[in-house]
Coordinates of C-alpha atoms and ligand atoms in Angstrom, one line a residue:
M26 CA 0.0 0.0 0.0
N27 CA 1.4 3.4 -0.9
L28 CA 1.5 6.1 1.8
G29 CA -1.2 8.2 0.1
L30 CA -3.6 5.3 0.5
S31 CA -2.4 4.7 4.0
L32 CA -3.5 8.3 4.9
L33 CA -6.8 7.9 3.0
Y34 CA -7.6 4.6 4.9
A35 CA -6.8 6.3 8.3
A36 CA -9.0 9.3 7.4
E37 CA -11.9 6.9 6.6
R38 CA -11.3 4.6 9.5
T39 CA -10.9 7.3 12.3
P40 CA -11.8 10.7 10.8
D41 CA -12.2 12.4 14.1
A42 CA -9.0 11.0 15.8
G43 CA -6.4 13.6 16.5
A44 CA -3.5 13.4 13.9
V45 CA -1.3 16.4 14.6
V46 CA -1.0 19.0 17.4
D47 CA 1.3 22.0 17.0
G48 CA 0.8 24.6 19.7
D49 CA -2.8 25.8 19.3
S50 CA -3.4 24.1 16.0
R51 CA -5.0 20.7 15.9
L52 CA -5.9 18.5 12.9
D53 CA -7.8 15.3 12.9
Y54 CA -7.4 12.6 10.2
R55 CA -10.2 14.0 8.1
G56 CA -8.7 17.4 8.2
L57 CA -5.1 16.2 7.6
Q58 CA -6.2 14.2 4.5
R59 CA -8.0 17.3 3.1
V60 CA -5.2 19.6 3.8
A61 CA -2.7 17.1 2.3
A62 CA -4.8 16.9 -0.9
G63 CA -5.1 20.7 -1.0
V64 CA -1.3 21.3 -0.6
A65 CA -0.8 18.5 -3.2
A66 CA -2.9 20.5 -5.6
G67 CA -0.8 23.6 -4.8
L68 CA 2.4 21.8 -5.4
A69 CA 1.0 20.4 -8.7
A70 CA 0.3 24.0 -9.7
L71 CA 3.9 24.8 -9.1
G72 CA 4.8 22.1 -11.6
V73 CA 5.5 19.2 -9.2
G74 CA 4.5 15.8 -10.6
R75 CA 4.9 12.2 -9.7
G76 CA 8.5 11.3 -8.8
D77 CA 9.6 15.0 -8.6
R78 CA 11.5 16.0 -5.5
V79 CA 10.4 18.6 -3.0
A80 CA 12.9 19.7 -0.4
L81 CA 11.9 20.9 3.1
V82 CA 14.1 23.0 5.4
L83 CA 11.6 23.0 8.3
K84 CA 11.4 22.2 12.0
N85 CA 8.8 19.8 13.3
R86 CA 5.6 21.7 12.6
R87 CA 2.1 21.2 11.4
Q88 CA 3.1 22.5 8.0
T89 CA 6.0 20.1 7.8
V90 CA 3.6 17.2 8.4
E91 CA 1.1 18.6 5.9
L92 CA 3.8 19.0 3.2
Y93 CA 5.1 15.5 3.9
W94 CA 1.6 14.0 3.4
A95 CA 0.9 16.3 0.4
C96 CA 4.0 14.8 -1.3
Q97 CA 2.8 11.2 -0.5
W98 CA -0.7 12.1 -1.9
L99 CA 0.8 13.5 -5.1
G100 CA 3.4 10.7 -5.6
A101 CA 6.1 13.3 -5.3
V102 CA 9.3 12.6 -3.3
V103 CA 9.8 14.5 -0.1
V104 CA 13.4 15.5 0.7
P105 CA 13.5 16.8 4.3
L106 CA 16.8 18.4 5.1
S107 CA 18.5 19.6 8.3
W108 CA 18.3 23.3 9.0
R109 CA 21.2 22.8 11.5
V110 CA 23.8 22.4 8.8
A111 CA 25.5 25.1 6.8
A112 CA 23.5 26.6 3.9
A113 CA 26.1 25.2 1.4
D114 CA 25.3 21.6 2.6
V115 CA 21.6 22.1 2.1
A116 CA 22.3 23.5 -1.4
Y117 CA 24.5 20.4 -2.1
C118 CA 21.6 18.1 -1.1
V119 CA 19.0 20.1 -3.1
A120 CA 21.2 19.9 -6.2
D121 CA 22.1 16.3 -5.7
S122 CA 18.5 15.2 -5.2
G123 CA 17.3 17.3 -8.2
A124 CA 14.6 19.0 -6.1
T125 CA 12.8 21.7 -8.0
V126 CA 10.9 23.2 -5.1
V127 CA 12.3 24.2 -1.7
A128 CA 9.9 24.9 1.2
F129 CA 11.6 26.8 4.1
E130 CA 10.9 28.7 7.3
E131 CA 12.7 31.6 8.9
V132 CA 15.6 29.4 10.2
G133 CA 16.1 28.1 6.6
L134 CA 16.0 31.5 4.8
E135 CA 19.8 31.5 4.1
H136 CA 19.7 27.9 3.2
A137 CA 16.9 28.5 0.7
R138 CA 18.8 31.5 -0.8
A139 CA 21.8 29.2 -1.3
C140 CA 19.6 27.0 -3.5
S141 CA 18.7 29.6 -6.1
D142 CA 20.8 27.9 -8.7
A143 CA 19.5 24.4 -8.0
A144 CA 15.7 24.9 -7.5
D145 CA 13.3 27.1 -9.3
R146 CA 10.3 27.4 -7.0
F147 CA 10.3 28.3 -3.3
V148 CA 7.6 28.1 -0.6
A149 CA 7.9 30.3 2.5
V150 CA 6.4 28.8 5.6
G151 CA 5.7 31.6 8.2
T152 CA 5.2 30.3 11.7
G153 CA 2.9 33.1 12.7
G154 CA 0.2 32.4 10.2
A155 CA -0.5 33.5 6.6
G156 CA 0.8 37.1 7.1
S157 CA 4.2 35.9 8.2
S158 CA 4.5 33.5 5.2
V159 CA 3.8 36.6 2.9
D160 CA 6.4 38.5 4.8
L161 CA 9.0 35.7 4.6
A162 CA 8.3 35.2 0.9
A163 CA 8.8 39.0 0.4
R164 CA 12.1 38.9 2.2
F165 CA 13.3 35.9 0.2
C166 CA 12.3 37.7 -3.0
A167 CA 14.2 40.8 -2.0
G168 CA 17.5 38.9 -2.2
D169 CA 19.8 39.0 -5.3
D170 CA 18.8 36.6 -8.1
A171 CA 15.7 35.3 -6.1
Q172 CA 13.4 32.8 -7.8
P173 CA 9.6 33.0 -7.4
C174 CA 8.5 32.3 -3.9
E175 CA 4.9 31.5 -2.7
P176 CA 3.6 31.9 0.8
Y177 CA 2.6 28.5 2.1
E178 CA -1.0 29.2 2.6
S179 CA -1.5 30.2 -1.1
L180 CA -0.9 26.5 -2.0
L181 CA -4.3 25.7 -0.7
A182 CA -6.0 28.1 -3.2
A183 CA -5.7 25.5 -6.0
G184 CA -8.4 23.3 -4.6
E185 CA -7.8 19.6 -3.9
A186 CA -5.8 17.0 -5.8
V187 CA -8.3 14.1 -6.0
G188 CA -7.6 10.4 -6.1
A189 CA -3.9 10.9 -6.9
P190 CA -2.6 8.0 -4.8
L191 CA -4.9 5.3 -6.2
G192 CA -2.6 4.3 -9.0
L193 CA 0.8 4.7 -7.3
D194 CA 3.0 1.6 -7.1
D195 CA 4.3 1.2 -3.6
R196 CA 7.8 0.4 -4.9
E197 CA 8.1 4.0 -6.1
T198 CA 10.1 6.4 -4.0
S199 CA 8.4 8.2 -1.1
I200 CA 11.4 10.0 0.4
F201 CA 15.0 10.8 0.2
L202 CA 16.8 10.9 3.6
Y203 CA 20.3 12.2 3.6
T204 CA 22.7 10.4 6.0
S205 CA 24.3 12.8 8.4
G206 CA 27.7 12.0 6.7
T207 CA 29.9 11.1 9.6
T208 CA 32.4 10.5 6.8
G209 CA 32.5 12.5 3.6
R210 CA 29.6 14.3 1.9
P211 CA 26.0 13.3 2.7
K212 CA 24.5 10.4 0.8
G213 CA 21.0 10.4 -0.5
V214 CA 19.0 7.3 0.6
P215 CA 15.9 6.9 -1.6
R216 CA 13.2 4.9 0.3
S217 CA 10.1 3.4 -1.3
H218 CA 6.5 3.8 0.0
A219 CA 6.6 0.0 0.8
A220 CA 9.8 0.2 2.8
E221 CA 8.7 3.3 4.7
R222 CA 5.4 1.8 5.6
A223 CA 7.0 -1.5 6.7
G224 CA 9.3 0.6 9.0
G225 CA 6.2 2.4 10.5
V226 CA 4.4 -0.9 11.0
S227 CA 7.3 -2.5 12.7
Q228 CA 7.9 0.5 15.0
A229 CA 4.2 0.5 16.0
L230 CA 4.4 -3.2 16.8
H231 CA 7.8 -3.3 18.5
Q232 CA 7.0 -0.3 20.6
S233 CA 3.5 -1.6 21.5
Y234 CA 1.6 1.3 20.1
R235 CA -2.1 1.3 20.8
P236 CA -4.9 2.6 18.6
G237 CA -4.8 6.4 18.9
E238 CA -1.3 6.3 20.5
R239 CA 0.0 9.8 21.3
T240 CA 3.7 10.4 20.7
L241 CA 6.1 13.3 21.1
G242 CA 7.2 14.6 17.7
V243 CA 10.6 16.0 18.6
M244 CA 13.1 13.8 16.8
P245 CA 13.7 15.8 13.6
L246 CA 11.5 15.0 10.6
Y247 CA 14.6 15.0 8.4
H248 CA 15.9 12.0 10.4
T249 CA 14.7 8.4 10.1
M250 CA 13.6 8.3 13.7
G251 CA 11.4 11.4 13.3
I252 CA 9.8 10.2 10.0
H253 CA 9.0 6.8 11.3
T254 CA 7.5 8.2 14.5
L255 CA 5.1 10.1 12.3
L256 CA 4.4 7.0 10.2
A257 CA 4.0 4.6 13.1
A258 CA 1.5 7.1 14.7
Q259 CA -0.4 7.4 11.4
I260 CA -0.7 3.6 11.1
V261 CA -2.5 3.3 14.4
G262 CA -4.6 6.5 13.9
G263 CA -2.4 8.1 16.5
C264 CA -1.3 11.7 17.1
F265 CA 2.0 13.4 16.4
V266 CA 2.5 16.2 18.9
C267 CA 5.0 18.6 17.3
Q268 CA 7.9 20.1 19.3
P269 CA 9.8 22.3 17.0
D270 CA 12.8 23.0 19.3
W271 CA 14.1 20.7 22.0
D272 CA 14.0 21.7 25.5
A273 CA 13.3 19.4 28.4
A274 CA 10.9 21.7 30.3
S275 CA 8.6 22.2 27.3
A276 CA 8.8 18.5 26.5
L277 CA 7.6 17.8 30.1
D278 CA 4.7 20.3 29.6
L279 CA 3.7 18.6 26.4
I280 CA 3.9 15.2 27.9
S281 CA 1.5 16.1 30.7
A282 CA -0.8 18.4 28.7
E283 CA -1.2 16.1 25.7
R284 CA -1.1 12.8 27.7
I285 CA 1.8 11.4 25.6
G286 CA 1.9 7.6 25.8
S287 CA 5.1 6.8 23.9
L288 CA 8.5 8.4 23.8
Y289 CA 11.0 7.4 21.1
L290 CA 14.1 9.6 21.5
A291 CA 17.9 9.7 21.3
P292 CA 19.6 8.8 24.6
T293 CA 20.8 12.4 25.0
L294 CA 17.2 13.7 25.0
F295 CA 16.2 11.1 27.7
H296 CA 19.2 12.3 29.6
D297 CA 18.0 15.9 29.5
L298 CA 14.4 14.8 30.4
V299 CA 15.3 12.7 33.5
H300 CA 17.7 15.4 34.8
S301 CA 15.4 18.3 34.2
P302 CA 14.7 20.5 37.2
G303 CA 11.0 20.6 36.0
L304 CA 10.6 16.9 36.5
A305 CA 9.4 17.1 40.2
G306 CA 6.3 19.0 39.2
A307 CA 5.6 17.2 36.0
D308 CA 2.9 14.6 35.4
V309 CA 4.4 11.8 33.3
S310 CA 2.0 9.1 34.3
S311 CA 0.6 8.8 30.7
V312 CA 4.0 7.5 29.4
R313 CA 3.9 3.7 28.9
S314 CA 6.3 3.0 26.2
L315 CA 9.9 4.1 26.1
A316 CA 12.3 3.5 23.2
Y317 CA 15.6 4.9 22.1
A318 CA 17.9 4.6 19.1
G319 CA 20.9 6.1 17.5
A320 CA 23.3 5.2 20.2
A321 CA 23.4 2.8 23.2
M322 CA 22.1 4.0 26.6
T323 CA 24.2 3.6 29.7
G324 CA 23.0 1.5 32.6
A325 CA 22.8 4.5 34.8
L326 CA 20.5 6.3 32.3
V327 CA 18.3 3.2 31.9
E328 CA 17.9 3.0 35.6
R329 CA 17.0 6.7 35.9
C330 CA 14.4 6.4 33.1
V331 CA 12.8 3.4 34.8
E332 CA 12.6 5.4 38.1
V333 CA 11.0 8.3 36.4
F334 CA 8.6 6.7 34.0
A335 CA 8.1 3.1 35.3
P336 CA 7.5 2.1 31.7
E337 CA 5.6 -1.0 30.6
V338 CA 8.0 -1.6 27.7
F339 CA 11.5 -0.2 27.4
I340 CA 13.0 -0.8 24.0
N341 CA 16.4 -0.4 22.4
H342 CA 15.9 0.0 18.6
Y343 CA 19.1 -0.6 16.6
G344 CA 18.8 0.6 13.0
S345 CA 19.8 3.1 10.3
T346 CA 18.6 5.4 7.6
E347 CA 19.3 2.7 5.0
V348 CA 17.4 -0.2 6.6
Y349 CA 15.2 1.2 9.3
T350 CA 15.2 -1.6 11.9
Y351 CA 18.0 -4.1 12.4
S352 CA 17.3 -5.4 15.9
V353 CA 15.2 -4.7 18.9
H354 CA 15.6 -5.5 22.6
F355 CA 12.4 -5.3 24.6
D356 CA 13.5 -5.0 28.2
Q357 CA 16.3 -2.5 28.7
Q358 CA 15.9 -2.7 32.5
A359 CA 17.0 -6.3 32.3
A360 CA 20.0 -5.7 29.9
P361 CA 20.8 -2.0 29.5
G362 CA 22.4 -1.2 26.1
C363 CA 21.6 -4.7 24.7
A364 CA 20.5 -4.5 21.0
G365 CA 18.6 -7.8 21.3
R366 CA 17.5 -10.0 18.3
P367 CA 16.8 -9.3 14.7
A368 CA 13.6 -7.3 14.2
I369 CA 10.5 -8.7 12.5
N370 CA 11.7 -7.6 9.1
A371 CA 15.4 -8.3 9.6
R372 CA 18.0 -11.0 9.1
L373 CA 21.5 -10.3 10.5
R374 CA 24.9 -11.8 10.4
L375 CA 28.3 -11.0 11.9
V376 CA 31.2 -11.3 9.5
R377 CA 34.9 -10.7 9.7
P378 CA 35.5 -6.9 9.7
E379 CA 38.0 -7.0 6.8
V380 CA 38.2 -5.3 3.5
G381 CA 36.8 -7.7 0.9
A382 CA 34.9 -9.9 3.4
G383 CA 31.7 -11.4 2.0
P384 CA 28.4 -12.5 3.7
D385 CA 29.7 -16.0 4.2
D386 CA 32.8 -15.0 6.1
E387 CA 31.0 -15.3 9.5
V388 CA 32.9 -14.9 12.7
E389 CA 33.0 -17.7 15.4
P390 CA 30.3 -17.5 18.1
G391 CA 31.2 -14.8 20.7
E392 CA 33.7 -13.0 18.4
T393 CA 33.3 -9.4 17.3
G394 CA 32.3 -8.9 13.7
E395 CA 30.8 -6.4 11.3
I396 CA 27.0 -6.5 11.4
I397 CA 25.4 -7.1 8.0
C398 CA 21.7 -7.0 7.2
H399 CA 20.0 -9.0 4.4
L400 CA 18.5 -6.7 1.7
G401 CA 15.5 -8.9 1.5
S402 CA 14.1 -6.9 4.4
D403 CA 10.8 -5.1 3.7
E404 CA 12.4 -2.1 5.3
A405 CA 15.6 -2.0 3.2
F406 CA 16.6 0.6 0.7
A407 CA 17.8 -0.5 -2.7
G408 CA 21.0 1.6 -3.0
Y409 CA 22.2 5.2 -2.6
W410 CA 21.3 8.0 -5.0
N411 CA 24.0 8.7 -7.6
R412 CA 26.6 7.0 -5.5
P413 CA 27.9 3.9 -7.2
D414 CA 31.1 4.2 -5.0
A415 CA 29.0 4.0 -1.8
D416 CA 26.9 1.1 -3.2
A417 CA 30.1 -0.8 -4.1
K418 CA 31.3 -0.4 -0.5
A419 CA 28.1 -1.2 1.4
L420 CA 26.1 -3.6 -0.8
R421 CA 27.5 -7.0 -1.4
D422 CA 25.8 -10.2 -2.6
G423 CA 22.4 -9.1 -1.4
W424 CA 23.5 -7.9 2.0
Y425 CA 24.0 -4.4 3.5
F426 CA 27.3 -3.9 5.3
T427 CA 26.5 -1.6 8.2
G428 CA 30.0 -0.5 9.2
D429 CA 29.0 -1.4 12.8
L430 CA 30.8 -3.9 14.9
G431 CA 28.8 -6.2 17.2
R432 CA 29.0 -9.5 19.1
L433 CA 26.5 -12.0 20.3
D434 CA 26.3 -13.1 23.9
G435 CA 25.5 -16.6 25.1
D436 CA 21.8 -16.0 24.7
G437 CA 22.1 -14.9 21.1
N438 CA 21.5 -11.3 21.9
L439 CA 23.4 -8.6 20.0
W440 CA 25.6 -6.0 21.6
I441 CA 26.9 -3.1 19.5
V442 CA 30.6 -2.6 19.9
G443 CA 31.0 0.6 17.8
R444 CA 31.7 1.8 14.3
I445 CA 34.5 0.1 12.5
D446 CA 35.8 3.6 11.7
D447 CA 36.0 4.6 15.4
M448 CA 38.1 1.6 16.4
I449 CA 41.4 2.6 18.0
I450 CA 44.6 0.8 17.3
S451 CA 46.9 1.6 20.2
G452 CA 50.3 -0.2 20.6
G453 CA 49.0 -2.8 18.0
E454 CA 45.9 -3.7 20.1
N455 CA 42.3 -3.0 19.1
V456 CA 40.4 -0.8 21.6
H457 CA 36.7 0.0 21.0
P458 CA 35.7 3.4 22.4
L459 CA 32.4 2.1 23.9
E460 CA 34.1 -0.4 26.3
V461 CA 36.3 2.4 27.7
E462 CA 33.4 4.9 27.8
D463 CA 31.3 2.4 29.7
V464 CA 33.9 2.2 32.4
L465 CA 34.5 5.9 32.7
E466 CA 30.8 6.7 32.7
R467 CA 30.5 4.9 36.0
A468 CA 33.2 7.0 37.7
P469 CA 31.7 9.6 40.2
G470 CA 31.3 13.1 38.8
V471 CA 31.4 12.1 35.2
R472 CA 28.5 13.5 33.2
E473 CA 29.4 12.4 29.7
V474 CA 32.4 10.9 28.0
A475 CA 33.8 10.2 24.5
V476 CA 36.9 8.2 23.7
V477 CA 38.9 8.5 20.5
G478 CA 42.3 7.6 19.3
L479 CA 44.6 10.5 18.6
P480 CA 47.9 10.3 16.8
D481 CA 50.8 9.5 19.1
D482 CA 54.5 8.8 18.3
R483 CA 54.8 5.9 20.7
W484 CA 51.3 4.2 20.6
G485 CA 50.4 5.0 17.0
Q486 CA 47.1 6.1 18.4
A487 CA 46.7 7.2 22.1
V488 CA 43.4 6.3 23.8
T489 CA 42.1 9.8 24.7
A490 CA 39.1 10.5 26.8
F491 CA 37.0 13.7 26.5
V492 CA 35.2 13.9 29.8
V493 CA 32.4 16.4 30.8
L494 CA 32.6 16.7 34.6
D495 CA 30.1 17.7 37.2
D496 CA 30.9 21.3 38.4
E497 CA 31.9 20.0 41.8
V498 CA 34.5 17.6 40.5
A499 CA 35.7 20.0 37.8
G500 CA 36.4 22.5 40.6
A501 CA 39.1 20.3 42.0
G502 CA 41.3 20.8 38.9
T503 CA 41.9 18.7 35.8
E504 CA 45.1 17.0 37.0
A505 CA 43.3 15.7 40.0
A506 CA 40.4 14.6 37.9
A507 CA 42.6 12.8 35.4
A508 CA 44.4 11.0 38.2
R509 CA 41.1 9.9 39.8
L510 CA 39.8 8.6 36.5
D511 CA 42.9 6.7 35.9
A512 CA 42.7 5.1 39.3
H513 CA 39.0 4.2 38.6
C514 CA 40.0 2.5 35.3
L515 CA 42.8 0.5 37.0
A516 CA 40.3 -0.7 39.6
S517 CA 37.8 -1.8 37.0
A518 CA 38.1 -5.5 36.5
G519 CA 36.4 -5.3 33.1
L520 CA 39.0 -3.1 31.4
A521 CA 42.4 -4.3 30.4
R522 CA 45.2 -2.0 31.6
F523 CA 46.4 -1.2 28.1
K524 CA 43.0 0.0 27.1
R525 CA 42.7 2.8 29.7
P526 CA 43.1 6.4 28.4
R527 CA 46.6 7.8 28.1
R528 CA 45.3 11.3 27.9
Y529 CA 42.4 13.2 29.2
R530 CA 40.7 16.4 28.1
F531 CA 37.8 18.1 30.0
P532 CA 35.6 20.1 27.6
D533 CA 32.3 21.7 28.8
S534 CA 30.3 19.6 26.3
L535 CA 30.6 17.1 23.5
P536 CA 29.7 17.6 19.8
K537 CA 26.6 15.6 18.9
S538 CA 24.4 14.9 15.9
P539 CA 20.7 15.5 16.1
S540 CA 20.1 11.8 16.8
G541 CA 22.4 12.0 19.8
K542 CA 25.5 10.4 18.3
I543 CA 28.7 11.8 19.7
L544 CA 30.7 13.1 16.7
R545 CA 34.0 11.5 17.5
R546 CA 35.3 12.5 14.0
L547 CA 35.1 16.1 15.1
L548 CA 37.0 15.4 18.2
R549 CA 39.7 13.6 16.2
E550 CA 40.0 16.4 13.7
E551 CA 40.0 19.2 16.2
F552 CA 42.6 17.6 18.5
A553 CA 44.7 15.9 15.9
E554 CA 47.8 17.5 17.4
P555 CA 48.9 15.5 20.6
S556 CA 48.3 17.5 23.7
G557 CA 46.0 17.3 26.8
S558 CA 47.0 15.9 30.1
P559 CA 49.3 12.9 29.5
L560 CA 49.6 10.4 32.3
Ligands
AMP608 P1 21.5 6.8 11.2 O1 21.5 6.3 9.8 O2 21.7 8.2 11.4 O3 20.2 6.4 11.9 O4 22.7 6.0 12.0 C1 22.7 4.6 12.0 C2 23.8 4.2 12.9 O5 23.6 4.7 14.2 C3 24.0 2.7 13.0 O6 24.7 2.2 11.9 C4 24.7 2.6 14.4 O7 26.1 3.0 14.2 C5 24.1 3.7 15.2 N1 23.0 3.2 16.0 C6 21.7 3.3 15.7 N2 20.9 2.7 16.6 C7 21.7 2.3 17.6 C8 21.6 1.7 18.8 N3 20.3 1.4 19.3 N4 22.7 1.4 19.6 C9 23.9 1.7 19.1 N5 24.1 2.3 17.9 C10 23.1 2.6 17.2

């Protein structure tokens, strides 16, 4: 079933159920389907047809959701892009995807201007109603070489596009997601209607969504977690409560005011929520289902989440932009950080992490290997956009090579060890950042930690820890802190002596992607010159 039909079915099945909340605006499924058909007609009037790309530089708002569904209704391909990156990166993705229309809000004005050469029609989305869209469009048009720009609300003047999805094959492309590009330029990941819907269904099932589920829409809609939260909610006639900007206090307000039942967030956002000063006065009793993805949660954070939410299910979802769900673990309280078993649509293997290894080069039981996922998955992509080099690297003999390292425990459960590219080779030994981070995170006064290998004459790479300390511990001085952390590592039975950090640095915060991944690459680049507090 294509996603236009999926919306139509929901609108007929539960027309009055709440679909989207954004501040004071509320839309039920009947209303959402009508607006989507209206915006689809407006896009068609701008020349957008089936298979054409429409780029969005928008936060999580009602209009973003409407434009998303309008594209599905029209059979156009939605290309949601991050407004957090530089304007030139957005322009690169717009040109790469071949998008002809760019819809943007205030925060994306400069990004949209940078796309004047690539796209020829622009849509200004004012966040204060029709007047502000007109104003934003006028400001865009006042720039040099500006292309035509319509205020968002004018798209609705064209009537409704009727019946468009009825003939659309679900193998056609629904969306391009751009990978955050932890290495090199971003890669376009085209995903079909069928793969997207399968991802939404599996999320709804794995995370125990109920009919009419209410979920917090704060993971960005340009990221696979945000889009599938929208889809999973739609599949059960549920409601996506938009939060355009992350802040824990407003999230707590939305949770209690909107009776949110499920939270699916990056670990960093859970960290902010459960340490928020506003928590004491907040009513979070409606939350039943907790899920996280993007990075492993520490045991301490899992415990705190259990104390705060007492969830019925607490899920670790391991997946990616390319194949939405690889594996799921359903009881994080029992095994914090464990990635569990293959998800309903997945088949996984662990193979030798060597250049040229194929799907049959499986590792011995208990050994660490590269995680690969069978491309027969209903949720799998079929290859990158315009990137035969990336296809050649990642797609081999019907399997997707994830670039992640993992191992199975005695019960057959998967544990993620880290990215192959993050592995440190120090004194000829392999050290995985996560195993060192796990130990350091347990030391008193440590708020957050990232471990990377930095160039070192003696070791080749020196295991280096970037540690964010609590104010109290930081006050005692960095040398004392480094000595205490070293003593803590030496006393930890689980960590071999040679794996402990040789250097420490104490920044105020760590660089992170929107899905909460620590950007170790940035730390490696910024601190390529050996320095810090050697031990
Ligand atoms: P993205 O395409 O941005 O969703 O990133 C996918 C990558 O994030 C995976 O290949 C993993 O490296 C990492 N990842 C996703 N989910 C998890 C998880 N639950 N635990 C550990 N790493 C994860």
